[in-house]
PDB file of C-alpha atoms in Angstrom:
ATOM      1  CA  MET F   1      -1.741  74.199 128.428  1.00  0.00           C
ATOM      2  CA  SER F   2       1.416  74.483 131.010  1.00  0.00           C
ATOM      3  CA  ALA F   3       2.068  76.712 133.500  1.00  0.00           C
ATOM      4  CA  PRO F   4       4.737  79.438 132.676  1.00  0.00           C
ATOM      5  CA  SER F   5       8.623  78.712 134.008  1.00  0.00           C
ATOM      6  CA  ALA F   6       9.251  81.437 136.430  1.00  0.00           C
ATOM      7  CA  SER F   7      11.852  83.174 134.028  1.00  0.00           C
ATOM      8  CA  GLU F   8       8.555  83.900 131.882  1.00  0.00           C
ATOM      9  CA  TYR F   9       6.526  86.049 134.812  1.00  0.00           C
ATOM     10  CA  VAL F  10       6.724  89.547 134.463  1.00  0.00           C
ATOM     11  CA  PHE F  11       5.937  91.784 137.381  1.00  0.00           C
ATOM     12  CA  GLY F  12       8.294  94.796 136.672  1.00  0.00           C
ATOM     13  CA  ARG F  13       9.111  96.623 133.824  1.00  0.00           C
ATOM     14  CA  HIS F  14      11.695  93.908 131.744  1.00  0.00           C
ATOM     15  CA  ARG F  15      10.362  91.581 129.386  1.00  0.00           C
ATOM     16  CA  PRO F  16      11.712  87.794 129.867  1.00  0.00           C
ATOM     17  CA  ALA F  17      15.322  87.654 127.994  1.00  0.00           C
ATOM     18  CA  SER F  18      15.805  87.037 124.796  1.00  0.00           C
ATOM     19  CA  HIS F  19      18.696  84.914 125.301  1.00  0.00           C
ATOM     20  CA  VAL F  20      19.896  83.038 128.004  1.00  0.00           C
ATOM     21  CA  ILE F  21      23.633  82.358 128.365  1.00  0.00           C
ATOM     22  CA  VAL F  22      25.349  79.336 130.753  1.00  0.00           C
ATOM     23  CA  HIS F  23      28.983  80.648 131.465  1.00  0.00           C
ATOM     24  CA  VAL F  24      31.343  77.844 132.512  1.00  0.00           C
ATOM     25  CA  SER F  25      35.162  78.148 133.142  1.00  0.00           C
ATOM     26  CA  ASP F  26      38.315  76.100 134.125  1.00  0.00           C
ATOM     27  CA  PRO F  27      37.319  72.952 134.809  1.00  0.00           C
ATOM     28  CA  HIS F  28      40.859  71.557 134.506  1.00  0.00           C
ATOM     29  CA  PHE F  29      39.944  67.931 133.690  1.00  0.00           C
ATOM     30  CA  LEU F  30      42.908  65.607 134.238  1.00  0.00           C
ATOM     31  CA  ALA F  31      43.488  62.097 132.081  1.00  0.00           C
ATOM     32  CA  GLY F  32      42.098  59.129 134.296  1.00  0.00           C
ATOM     33  CA  GLY F  33      39.770  60.950 136.112  1.00  0.00           C
ATOM     34  CA  ARG F  34      42.544  61.756 138.509  1.00  0.00           C
ATOM     35  CA  ARG F  35      42.147  64.509 141.094  1.00  0.00           C
ATOM     36  CA  LEU F  36      43.995  67.961 140.612  1.00  0.00           C
ATOM     37  CA  GLY F  37      46.899  68.425 142.422  1.00  0.00           C
ATOM     38  CA  GLY F  38      45.777  65.213 144.198  1.00  0.00           C
ATOM     39  CA  ARG F  39      43.676  67.106 145.962  1.00  0.00           C
ATOM     40  CA  TYR F  40      40.629  68.652 143.583  1.00  0.00           C
ATOM     41  CA  ASP F  41      37.969  66.023 142.191  1.00  0.00           C
ATOM     42  CA  VAL F  42      37.130  67.852 139.246  1.00  0.00           C
ATOM     43  CA  GLU F  43      35.097  65.559 137.850  1.00  0.00           C
ATOM     44  CA  ALA F  44      33.276  65.518 140.969  1.00  0.00           C
ATOM     45  CA  SER F  45      32.852  69.444 141.428  1.00  0.00           C
ATOM     46  CA  PHE F  46      31.843  69.585 137.583  1.00  0.00           C
ATOM     47  CA  ALA F  47      29.456  67.098 137.927  1.00  0.00           C
ATOM     48  CA  ARG F  48      27.523  68.984 140.458  1.00  0.00           C
ATOM     49  CA  THR F  49      28.028  72.022 138.179  1.00  0.00           C
ATOM     50  CA  LEU F  50      26.185  70.837 135.338  1.00  0.00           C
ATOM     51  CA  GLU F  51      23.451  69.435 137.503  1.00  0.00           C
ATOM     52  CA  ALA F  52      23.083  73.137 138.395  1.00  0.00           C
ATOM     53  CA  ILE F  53      22.727  73.949 134.795  1.00  0.00           C
ATOM     54  CA  LYS F  54      19.849  71.589 134.003  1.00  0.00           C
ATOM     55  CA  ALA F  55      18.346  73.089 137.196  1.00  0.00           C
ATOM     56  CA  VAL F  56      18.439  76.343 136.443  1.00  0.00           C
ATOM     57  CA  HIS F  57      17.583  76.683 133.084  1.00  0.00           C
ATOM     58  CA  PRO F  58      15.518  74.430 130.664  1.00  0.00           C
ATOM     59  CA  HIS F  59      17.022  75.792 127.214  1.00  0.00           C
ATOM     60  CA  PRO F  60      19.789  77.797 127.449  1.00  0.00           C
ATOM     61  CA  SER F  61      21.261  79.558 124.283  1.00  0.00           C
ATOM     62  CA  ALA F  62      24.476  78.188 124.471  1.00  0.00           C
ATOM     63  CA  ILE F  63      26.689  76.642 127.226  1.00  0.00           C
ATOM     64  CA  VAL F  64      29.779  78.707 126.731  1.00  0.00           C
ATOM     65  CA  VAL F  65      32.807  77.061 128.553  1.00  0.00           C
ATOM     66  CA  THR F  66      35.749  79.745 128.611  1.00  0.00           C
ATOM     67  CA  GLY F  67      39.060  77.860 128.738  1.00  0.00           C
ATOM     68  CA  ASP F  68      41.411  75.556 130.637  1.00  0.00           C
ATOM     69  CA  LEU F  69      39.109  72.514 129.405  1.00  0.00           C
ATOM     70  CA  ALA F  70      41.972  70.286 130.776  1.00  0.00           C
ATOM     71  CA  ASP F  71      44.769  70.712 132.594  1.00  0.00           C
ATOM     72  CA  LEU F  72      47.297  69.656 130.996  1.00  0.00           C
ATOM     73  CA  GLY F  73      46.284  69.339 127.534  1.00  0.00           C
ATOM     74  CA  GLU F  74      46.056  65.203 127.648  1.00  0.00           C
ATOM     75  CA  PRO F  75      43.240  63.603 124.874  1.00  0.00           C
ATOM     76  CA  ASP F  76      41.711  61.753 127.571  1.00  0.00           C
ATOM     77  CA  ALA F  77      40.753  64.633 129.579  1.00  0.00           C
ATOM     78  CA  TYR F  78      39.133  65.808 126.902  1.00  0.00           C
ATOM     79  CA  ARG F  79      36.930  63.189 126.190  1.00  0.00           C
ATOM     80  CA  ARG F  80      36.269  63.147 129.289  1.00  0.00           C
ATOM     81  CA  LEU F  81      35.052  66.504 129.203  1.00  0.00           C
ATOM     82  CA  ARG F  82      33.102  65.972 125.910  1.00  0.00           C
ATOM     83  CA  ALA F  83      31.356  62.718 127.610  1.00  0.00           C
ATOM     84  CA  ALA F  84      29.951  64.631 130.326  1.00  0.00           C
ATOM     85  CA  VAL F  85      29.215  67.743 128.479  1.00  0.00           C
ATOM     86  CA  GLU F  86      27.412  67.109 125.107  1.00  0.00           C
ATOM     87  CA  PRO F  87      24.603  64.227 126.712  1.00  0.00           C
ATOM     88  CA  VAL F  88      23.417  67.316 129.210  1.00  0.00           C
ATOM     89  CA  ALA F  89      23.646  69.587 126.468  1.00  0.00           C
ATOM     90  CA  ALA F  90      21.913  67.744 124.178  1.00  0.00           C
ATOM     91  CA  GLU F  91      18.565  67.265 126.848  1.00  0.00           C
ATOM     92  CA  LEU F  92      18.791  71.177 127.011  1.00  0.00           C
ATOM     93  CA  GLY F  93      18.322  71.373 123.524  1.00  0.00           C
ATOM     94  CA  THR F  94      21.600  73.653 123.310  1.00  0.00           C
ATOM     95  CA  VAL F  95      24.938  73.984 121.650  1.00  0.00           C
ATOM     96  CA  VAL F  96      28.496  73.992 123.517  1.00  0.00           C
ATOM     97  CA  VAL F  97      31.239  76.668 122.625  1.00  0.00           C
ATOM     98  CA  TRP F  98      34.620  75.093 123.793  1.00  0.00           C
ATOM     99  CA  VAL F  99      37.289  78.168 124.195  1.00  0.00           C
ATOM    100  CA  ALA F 100      41.201  77.448 124.470  1.00  0.00           C
ATOM    101  CA  GLY F 101      42.673  78.255 127.488  1.00  0.00           C
ATOM    102  CA  ASN F 102      46.664  78.527 128.896  1.00  0.00           C
ATOM    103  CA  HIS F 103      46.864  74.910 129.990  1.00  0.00           C
ATOM    104  CA  ASP F 104      44.996  73.566 126.808  1.00  0.00           C
ATOM    105  CA  GLU F 105      46.534  71.543 124.171  1.00  0.00           C
ATOM    106  CA  ARG F 106      45.041  72.913 120.827  1.00  0.00           C
ATOM    107  CA  PRO F 107      46.180  69.550 118.748  1.00  0.00           C
ATOM    108  CA  ALA F 108      44.372  67.374 121.278  1.00  0.00           C
ATOM    109  CA  LEU F 109      41.390  69.824 121.974  1.00  0.00           C
ATOM    110  CA  ARG F 110      41.200  70.514 118.241  1.00  0.00           C
ATOM    111  CA  GLU F 111      40.959  66.705 117.808  1.00  0.00           C
ATOM    112  CA  GLY F 112      39.065  65.355 120.648  1.00  0.00           C
ATOM    113  CA  LEU F 113      35.739  68.143 121.043  1.00  0.00           C
ATOM    114  CA  LEU F 114      35.849  69.907 117.488  1.00  0.00           C
ATOM    115  CA  ASP F 115      36.983  66.556 115.551  1.00  0.00           C
ATOM    116  CA  LEU F 116      39.420  68.722 113.471  1.00  0.00           C
ATOM    117  CA  ALA F 117      42.282  67.921 112.660  1.00  0.00           C
ATOM    118  CA  PRO F 118      45.191  68.447 115.120  1.00  0.00           C
ATOM    119  CA  THR F 119      47.000  71.631 114.674  1.00  0.00           C
ATOM    120  CA  GLN F 120      48.115  74.554 116.180  1.00  0.00           C
ATOM    121  CA  GLU F 121      45.565  76.201 114.945  1.00  0.00           C
ATOM    122  CA  PRO F 122      43.927  78.652 117.166  1.00  0.00           C
ATOM    123  CA  VAL F 123      40.833  77.888 118.189  1.00  0.00           C
ATOM    124  CA  THR F 124      38.023  80.140 117.234  1.00  0.00           C
ATOM    125  CA  GLY F 125      34.781  80.108 115.485  1.00  0.00           C
ATOM    126  CA  VAL F 126      31.267  82.169 114.926  1.00  0.00           C
ATOM    127  CA  TRP F 127      28.064  81.329 116.061  1.00  0.00           C
ATOM    128  CA  ASP F 128      24.538  82.594 115.057  1.00  0.00           C
ATOM    129  CA  LEU F 129      22.349  82.184 118.025  1.00  0.00           C
ATOM    130  CA  ASP F 130      19.115  83.297 117.246  1.00  0.00           C
ATOM    131  CA  GLY F 131      20.504  86.438 116.347  1.00  0.00           C
ATOM    132  CA  LEU F 132      23.117  87.009 118.820  1.00  0.00           C
ATOM    133  CA  ARG F 133      26.675  86.819 117.803  1.00  0.00           C
ATOM    134  CA  LEU F 134      28.674  85.165 119.576  1.00  0.00           C
ATOM    135  CA  ILE F 135      32.574  84.557 118.784  1.00  0.00           C
ATOM    136  CA  ALA F 136      35.044  82.505 120.652  1.00  0.00           C
ATOM    137  CA  LEU F 137      38.644  84.200 120.622  1.00  0.00           C
ATOM    138  CA  ASP F 138      41.670  81.770 121.089  1.00  0.00           C
ATOM    139  CA  SER F 139      43.595  84.247 123.542  1.00  0.00           C
ATOM    140  CA  THR F 140      46.525  80.895 124.218  1.00  0.00           C
ATOM    141  CA  VAL F 141      50.512  81.574 123.364  1.00  0.00           C
ATOM    142  CA  PRO F 142      51.752  77.691 123.085  1.00  0.00           C
ATOM    143  CA  GLY F 143      54.003  76.915 125.572  1.00  0.00           C
ATOM    144  CA  TRP F 144      52.825  79.719 127.983  1.00  0.00           C
ATOM    145  CA  HIS F 145      50.235  80.940 129.869  1.00  0.00           C
ATOM    146  CA  HIS F 146      50.137  84.537 129.321  1.00  0.00           C
ATOM    147  CA  GLY F 147      47.895  85.747 126.976  1.00  0.00           C
ATOM    148  CA  ASP F 148      47.438  87.341 123.565  1.00  0.00           C
ATOM    149  CA  LEU F 149      46.361  87.893 120.072  1.00  0.00           C
ATOM    150  CA  ASP F 150      47.987  87.758 116.703  1.00  0.00           C
ATOM    151  CA  ASP F 151      47.369  90.137 114.035  1.00  0.00           C
ATOM    152  CA  ALA F 152      46.317  87.531 111.538  1.00  0.00           C
ATOM    153  CA  GLN F 153      43.227  86.545 115.079  1.00  0.00           C
ATOM    154  CA  LEU F 154      42.462  90.573 115.303  1.00  0.00           C
ATOM    155  CA  GLU F 155      42.365  91.495 111.650  1.00  0.00           C
ATOM    156  CA  TRP F 156      39.838  88.317 111.145  1.00  0.00           C
ATOM    157  CA  LEU F 157      37.721  89.122 114.390  1.00  0.00           C
ATOM    158  CA  ALA F 158      37.888  93.165 112.195  1.00  0.00           C
ATOM    159  CA  SER F 159      36.470  91.381 109.252  1.00  0.00           C
ATOM    160  CA  VAL F 160      33.885  90.139 111.206  1.00  0.00           C
ATOM    161  CA  LEU F 161      32.553  92.504 112.960  1.00  0.00           C
ATOM    162  CA  GLN F 162      32.075  94.627 110.059  1.00  0.00           C
ATOM    163  CA  GLU F 163      28.463  93.638 109.871  1.00  0.00           C
ATOM    164  CA  PRO F 164      26.371  94.112 113.050  1.00  0.00           C
ATOM    165  CA  ALA F 165      23.993  91.382 114.126  1.00  0.00           C
ATOM    166  CA  PRO F 166      20.447  91.551 115.199  1.00  0.00           C
ATOM    167  CA  HIS F 167      21.239  91.228 119.055  1.00  0.00           C
ATOM    168  CA  GLY F 168      24.512  92.271 118.997  1.00  0.00           C
ATOM    169  CA  THR F 169      27.857  90.032 119.486  1.00  0.00           C
ATOM    170  CA  LEU F 170      28.945  88.775 122.951  1.00  0.00           C
ATOM    171  CA  LEU F 171      33.453  87.569 122.480  1.00  0.00           C
ATOM    172  CA  ALA F 172      34.204  85.002 124.387  1.00  0.00           C
ATOM    173  CA  MET F 173      37.937  84.366 125.373  1.00  0.00           C
ATOM    174  CA  HIS F 174      39.991  82.687 128.450  1.00  0.00           C
ATOM    175  CA  HIS F 175      42.316  85.605 129.171  1.00  0.00           C
ATOM    176  CA  PRO F 176      40.087  88.638 130.425  1.00  0.00           C
ATOM    177  CA  PRO F 177      41.261  92.232 129.426  1.00  0.00           C
ATOM    178  CA  LEU F 178      40.813  93.334 133.032  1.00  0.00           C
ATOM    179  CA  PRO F 179      43.593  94.260 135.432  1.00  0.00           C
ATOM    180  CA  SER F 180      43.878  91.646 139.030  1.00  0.00           C
ATOM    181  CA  HIS F 181      44.331  93.048 141.842  1.00  0.00           C
ATOM    182  CA  LEU F 182      46.361  89.651 142.692  1.00  0.00           C
ATOM    183  CA  PRO F 183      49.504  90.524 141.820  1.00  0.00           C
ATOM    184  CA  LEU F 184      50.740  87.069 139.976  1.00  0.00           C
ATOM    185  CA  PHE F 185      47.879  87.205 137.650  1.00  0.00           C
ATOM    186  CA  ASP F 186      48.977  90.297 136.168  1.00  0.00           C
ATOM    187  CA  ILE F 187      51.606  88.270 134.768  1.00  0.00           C
ATOM    188  CA  LEU F 188      49.713  85.892 133.062  1.00  0.00           C
ATOM    189  CA  GLU F 189      47.310  88.967 131.736  1.00  0.00           C
ATOM    190  CA  LEU F 190      46.226  89.334 127.899  1.00  0.00           C
ATOM    191  CA  ARG F 191      49.035  91.174 126.331  1.00  0.00           C
ATOM    192  CA  ARG F 192      48.156  93.654 122.883  1.00  0.00           C
ATOM    193  CA  GLN F 193      45.057  95.019 125.331  1.00  0.00           C
ATOM    194  CA  ASP F 194      45.355  98.489 123.233  1.00  0.00           C
ATOM    195  CA  GLU F 195      44.939  96.203 120.035  1.00  0.00           C
ATOM    196  CA  LEU F 196      41.984  94.372 120.847  1.00  0.00           C
ATOM    197  CA  ALA F 197      40.354  98.021 122.106  1.00  0.00           C
ATOM    198  CA  GLU F 198      41.082  99.532 118.838  1.00  0.00           C
ATOM    199  CA  VAL F 199      39.037  96.729 117.004  1.00  0.00           C
ATOM    200  CA  ILE F 200      35.525  96.318 119.196  1.00  0.00           C
ATOM    201  CA  ARG F 201      35.591  99.896 120.428  1.00  0.00           C
ATOM    202  CA  GLY F 202      32.276 101.106 118.612  1.00  0.00           C
ATOM    203  CA  THR F 203      30.869  98.201 117.037  1.00  0.00           C
ATOM    204  CA  ASP F 204      27.967  95.385 118.294  1.00  0.00           C
ATOM    205  CA  VAL F 205      30.203  93.857 121.061  1.00  0.00           C
ATOM    206  CA  ARG F 206      28.036  94.271 123.926  1.00  0.00           C
ATOM    207  CA  GLY F 207      29.986  92.048 126.452  1.00  0.00           C
ATOM    208  CA  ILE F 208      33.275  89.853 126.661  1.00  0.00           C
ATOM    209  CA  LEU F 209      32.604  86.434 128.786  1.00  0.00           C
ATOM    210  CA  ALA F 210      36.362  85.335 130.148  1.00  0.00           C
ATOM    211  CA  GLY F 211      37.701  82.865 132.661  1.00  0.00           C
ATOM    212  CA  HIS F 212      41.357  82.303 133.797  1.00  0.00           C
ATOM    213  CA  LEU F 213      41.274  83.963 137.553  1.00  0.00           C
ATOM    214  CA  HIS F 214      39.311  81.215 139.214  1.00  0.00           C
ATOM    215  CA  TYR F 215      37.274  84.035 141.162  1.00  0.00           C
ATOM    216  CA  SER F 216      34.444  85.998 139.836  1.00  0.00           C
ATOM    217  CA  SER F 217      35.171  90.035 138.371  1.00  0.00           C
ATOM    218  CA  HIS F 218      33.475  92.540 136.242  1.00  0.00           C
ATOM    219  CA  GLY F 219      34.681  95.356 134.886  1.00  0.00           C
ATOM    220  CA  MET F 220      35.020  97.969 131.817  1.00  0.00           C
ATOM    221  CA  PHE F 221      37.042  97.498 128.521  1.00  0.00           C
ATOM    222  CA  ALA F 222      36.671  99.863 125.636  1.00  0.00           C
ATOM    223  CA  GLY F 223      33.585 100.597 126.557  1.00  0.00           C
ATOM    224  CA  VAL F 224      32.576  97.191 126.398  1.00  0.00           C
ATOM    225  CA  PRO F 225      31.107  95.296 130.000  1.00  0.00           C
ATOM    226  CA  VAL F 226      33.406  92.123 130.953  1.00  0.00           C
ATOM    227  CA  SER F 227      32.661  89.395 133.143  1.00  0.00           C
ATOM    228  CA  VAL F 228      34.804  86.750 134.173  1.00  0.00           C
ATOM    229  CA  SER F 229      33.455  83.495 135.284  1.00  0.00           C
ATOM    230  CA  SER F 230      34.920  81.978 138.820  1.00  0.00           C
ATOM    231  CA  ALA F 231      35.893  78.043 137.898  1.00  0.00           C
ATOM    232  CA  THR F 232      34.349  74.806 138.644  1.00  0.00           C
ATOM    233  CA  CYS F 233      37.533  72.518 139.881  1.00  0.00           C
ATOM    234  CA  TYR F 234      38.899  74.871 142.548  1.00  0.00           C
ATOM    235  CA  THR F 235      38.814  78.935 143.500  1.00  0.00           C
ATOM    236  CA  MET F 236      40.803  81.626 144.607  1.00  0.00           C
ATOM    237  CA  ASN F 237      40.184  82.601 148.512  1.00  0.00           C
ATOM    238  CA  VAL F 238      39.809  86.108 147.824  1.00  0.00           C
ATOM    239  CA  ALA F 239      39.125  87.035 151.303  1.00  0.00           C
ATOM    240  CA  LYS F 240      42.413  86.755 152.161  1.00  0.00           C
ATOM    241  CA  PRO F 241      45.198  89.754 151.772  1.00  0.00           C
ATOM    242  CA  ALA F 242      46.612  89.577 148.229  1.00  0.00           C
ATOM    243  CA  PRO F 243      50.308  88.068 148.608  1.00  0.00           C
ATOM    244  CA  ASP F 244      48.140  84.903 151.104  1.00  0.00           C
ATOM    245  CA  VAL F 245      45.400  84.153 148.391  1.00  0.00           C
ATOM    246  CA  ASN F 246      45.574  80.494 147.207  1.00  0.00           C
ATOM    247  CA  GLY F 247      43.116  77.813 145.796  1.00  0.00           C
ATOM    248  CA  MET F 248      40.525  76.623 147.938  1.00  0.00           C
ATOM    249  CA  ASP F 249      38.028  73.761 147.405  1.00  0.00           C
ATOM    250  CA  ALA F 250      35.070  75.970 147.733  1.00  0.00           C
ATOM    251  CA  ALA F 251      32.688  78.690 146.270  1.00  0.00           C
ATOM    252  CA  GLN F 252      32.569  77.053 142.586  1.00  0.00           C
ATOM    253  CA  ALA F 253      30.102  78.775 140.691  1.00  0.00           C
ATOM    254  CA  PHE F 254      28.963  79.714 137.027  1.00  0.00           C
ATOM    255  CA  GLN F 255      27.197  82.342 135.269  1.00  0.00           C
ATOM    256  CA  LEU F 256      24.093  82.734 134.169  1.00  0.00           C
ATOM    257  CA  VAL F 257      24.098  85.735 131.379  1.00  0.00           C
ATOM    258  CA  HIS F 258      20.711  87.052 129.899  1.00  0.00           C
ATOM    259  CA  VAL F 259      20.467  89.064 127.416  1.00  0.00           C
ATOM    260  CA  ARG F 260      18.281  91.644 126.486  1.00  0.00           C
ATOM    261  CA  PRO F 261      17.662  94.802 124.236  1.00  0.00           C
ATOM    262  CA  GLU F 262      18.587  97.265 126.993  1.00  0.00           C
ATOM    263  CA  THR F 263      20.807  95.548 128.516  1.00  0.00           C
ATOM    264  CA  ILE F 264      22.967  92.060 129.755  1.00  0.00           C
ATOM    265  CA  THR F 265      22.946  90.422 133.365  1.00  0.00           C
ATOM    266  CA  HIS F 266      25.472  88.253 134.512  1.00  0.00           C
ATOM    267  CA  THR F 267      24.505  85.888 137.975  1.00  0.00           C
ATOM    268  CA  VAL F 268      26.717  84.594 139.640  1.00  0.00           C
ATOM    269  CA  VAL F 269      25.339  80.941 140.558  1.00  0.00           C
ATOM    270  CA  PRO F 270      27.235  79.230 143.348  1.00  0.00           C
ATOM    271  CA  VAL F 271      27.320  75.154 142.700  1.00  0.00           C
ATOM    272  CA  THR F 272      26.198  74.112 146.816  1.00  0.00           C
ATOM    273  CA  ASP F 273      24.288  72.175 148.237  1.00  0.00           C
ATOM    274  CA  ALA F 274      23.453  74.681 151.216  1.00  0.00           C
ATOM    275  CA  ALA F 275      19.608  74.397 152.688  1.00  0.00           C
ATOM    276  CA  THR F 276      17.550  77.181 151.677  1.00  0.00           C
ATOM    277  CA  GLY F 277      14.101  78.762 152.651  1.00  0.00           C
ATOM    278  CA  ASP F 278      10.808  77.968 151.357  1.00  0.00           C
ATOM    279  CA  TYR F 279       9.345  81.439 151.271  1.00  0.00           C
ATOM    280  CA  PHE F 280       8.896  81.577 146.944  1.00  0.00           C
ATOM    281  CA  SER F 281       7.635  78.867 145.184  1.00  0.00           C
ATOM    282  CA  GLU F 282       5.848  78.127 142.415  1.00  0.00           C
ATOM    283  CA  ARG F 283       2.245  78.473 144.064  1.00  0.00           C
ATOM    284  CA  TRP F 284       3.635  81.961 145.148  1.00  0.00           C
ATOM    285  CA  LEU F 285       4.413  82.736 141.690  1.00  0.00           C
ATOM    286  CA  GLU F 286       0.929  81.721 140.202  1.00  0.00           C
ATOM    287  CA  GLU F 287      -0.662  84.003 143.297  1.00  0.00           C
ATOM    288  CA  MET F 288       1.618  86.797 142.202  1.00  0.00           C
ATOM    289  CA  ALA F 289       0.707  86.436 139.090  1.00  0.00           C
ATOM    290  CA  ALA F 290      -3.134  86.610 139.606  1.00  0.00           C
ATOM    291  CA  LEU F 291      -3.276  89.619 141.024  1.00  0.00           C
ATOM    292  CA  THR F 292      -2.949  93.070 140.013  1.00  0.00           C
ATOM    293  CA  PRO F 293      -0.014  95.233 140.191  1.00  0.00           C
ATOM    294  CA  GLU F 294      -1.521  97.422 142.991  1.00  0.00           C
ATOM    295  CA  GLN F 295      -2.767  93.875 144.429  1.00  0.00           C
ATOM    296  CA  ARG F 296       0.797  92.481 144.516  1.00  0.00           C
ATOM    297  CA  LEU F 297       2.547  95.355 145.839  1.00  0.00           C
ATOM    298  CA  GLU F 298      -0.158  95.825 148.874  1.00  0.00           C
ATOM    299  CA  ALA F 299       0.535  91.645 149.408  1.00  0.00           C
ATOM    300  CA  PHE F 300       4.288  92.099 149.119  1.00  0.00           C
ATOM    301  CA  SER F 301       6.008  95.274 149.195  1.00  0.00           C
ATOM    302  CA  ARG F 302       4.939  96.818 151.783  1.00  0.00           C
ATOM    303  CA  LYS F 303       7.030  96.884 154.767  1.00  0.00           C
ATOM    304  CA  ARG F 304       5.843  94.780 157.470  1.00  0.00           C
TER     305      ARG F 304
END
């Protein structure tokens, strides 16, 4: 019998997560593998992200990519992104959920990633992940960068949410229903937030996954936690005063979403080659697992 993975050890009160979702955002691929703005090698940074995803969890419930899949909506950009992601998803035995962003073009996205007719129909869907329901919304407005949800999509969402799912529901969308501390991003915010709140308030929606900001952020909306994943292409240097915040080729990250009956956690995973210590290891976990709880406290928890 093989040893348990690190995620299966239980040293505290919480049991292992019932579902683990990889939340990625804003790859901004370009046709021909061009650099974004002539500067950012988005394919190289995304390749490093995929390697990190393979390392952190052997079988996630889904890989969710919350928008701006392509920077200019070019058909070849979607082909290149699909060719990068699908082999990794197959290796991990998981599904990929593509969410449209403001830089995407619906016809090319639908044809290149979903094998659907190249129309302007919103890119939406519902996935049953072993009892956890994942709903993809399309907050894009063709030809514009701000977000919105029309009556038809809100009515569709309300109809889906009428029946609760065994493990609850997560919504995935590009534009987060949250304020930003950066004035520019409020220009590009999601409109009709009150109408969306009316639809989801009191339902089994347990979380909202979003992107768009190129930096990690968290908040509450209609009583529901919202988690914004940073970008894989470039991030915003929020260490600067708001008027001076611009993009940087550093701090790329994705998130690991752990779903438990009592809570959902969102862990920011940096994509970096930085050296780390070696205190913890598989052997350390095995040694701790062999001890009683009291012995673990004696061996590890007491201050030295």
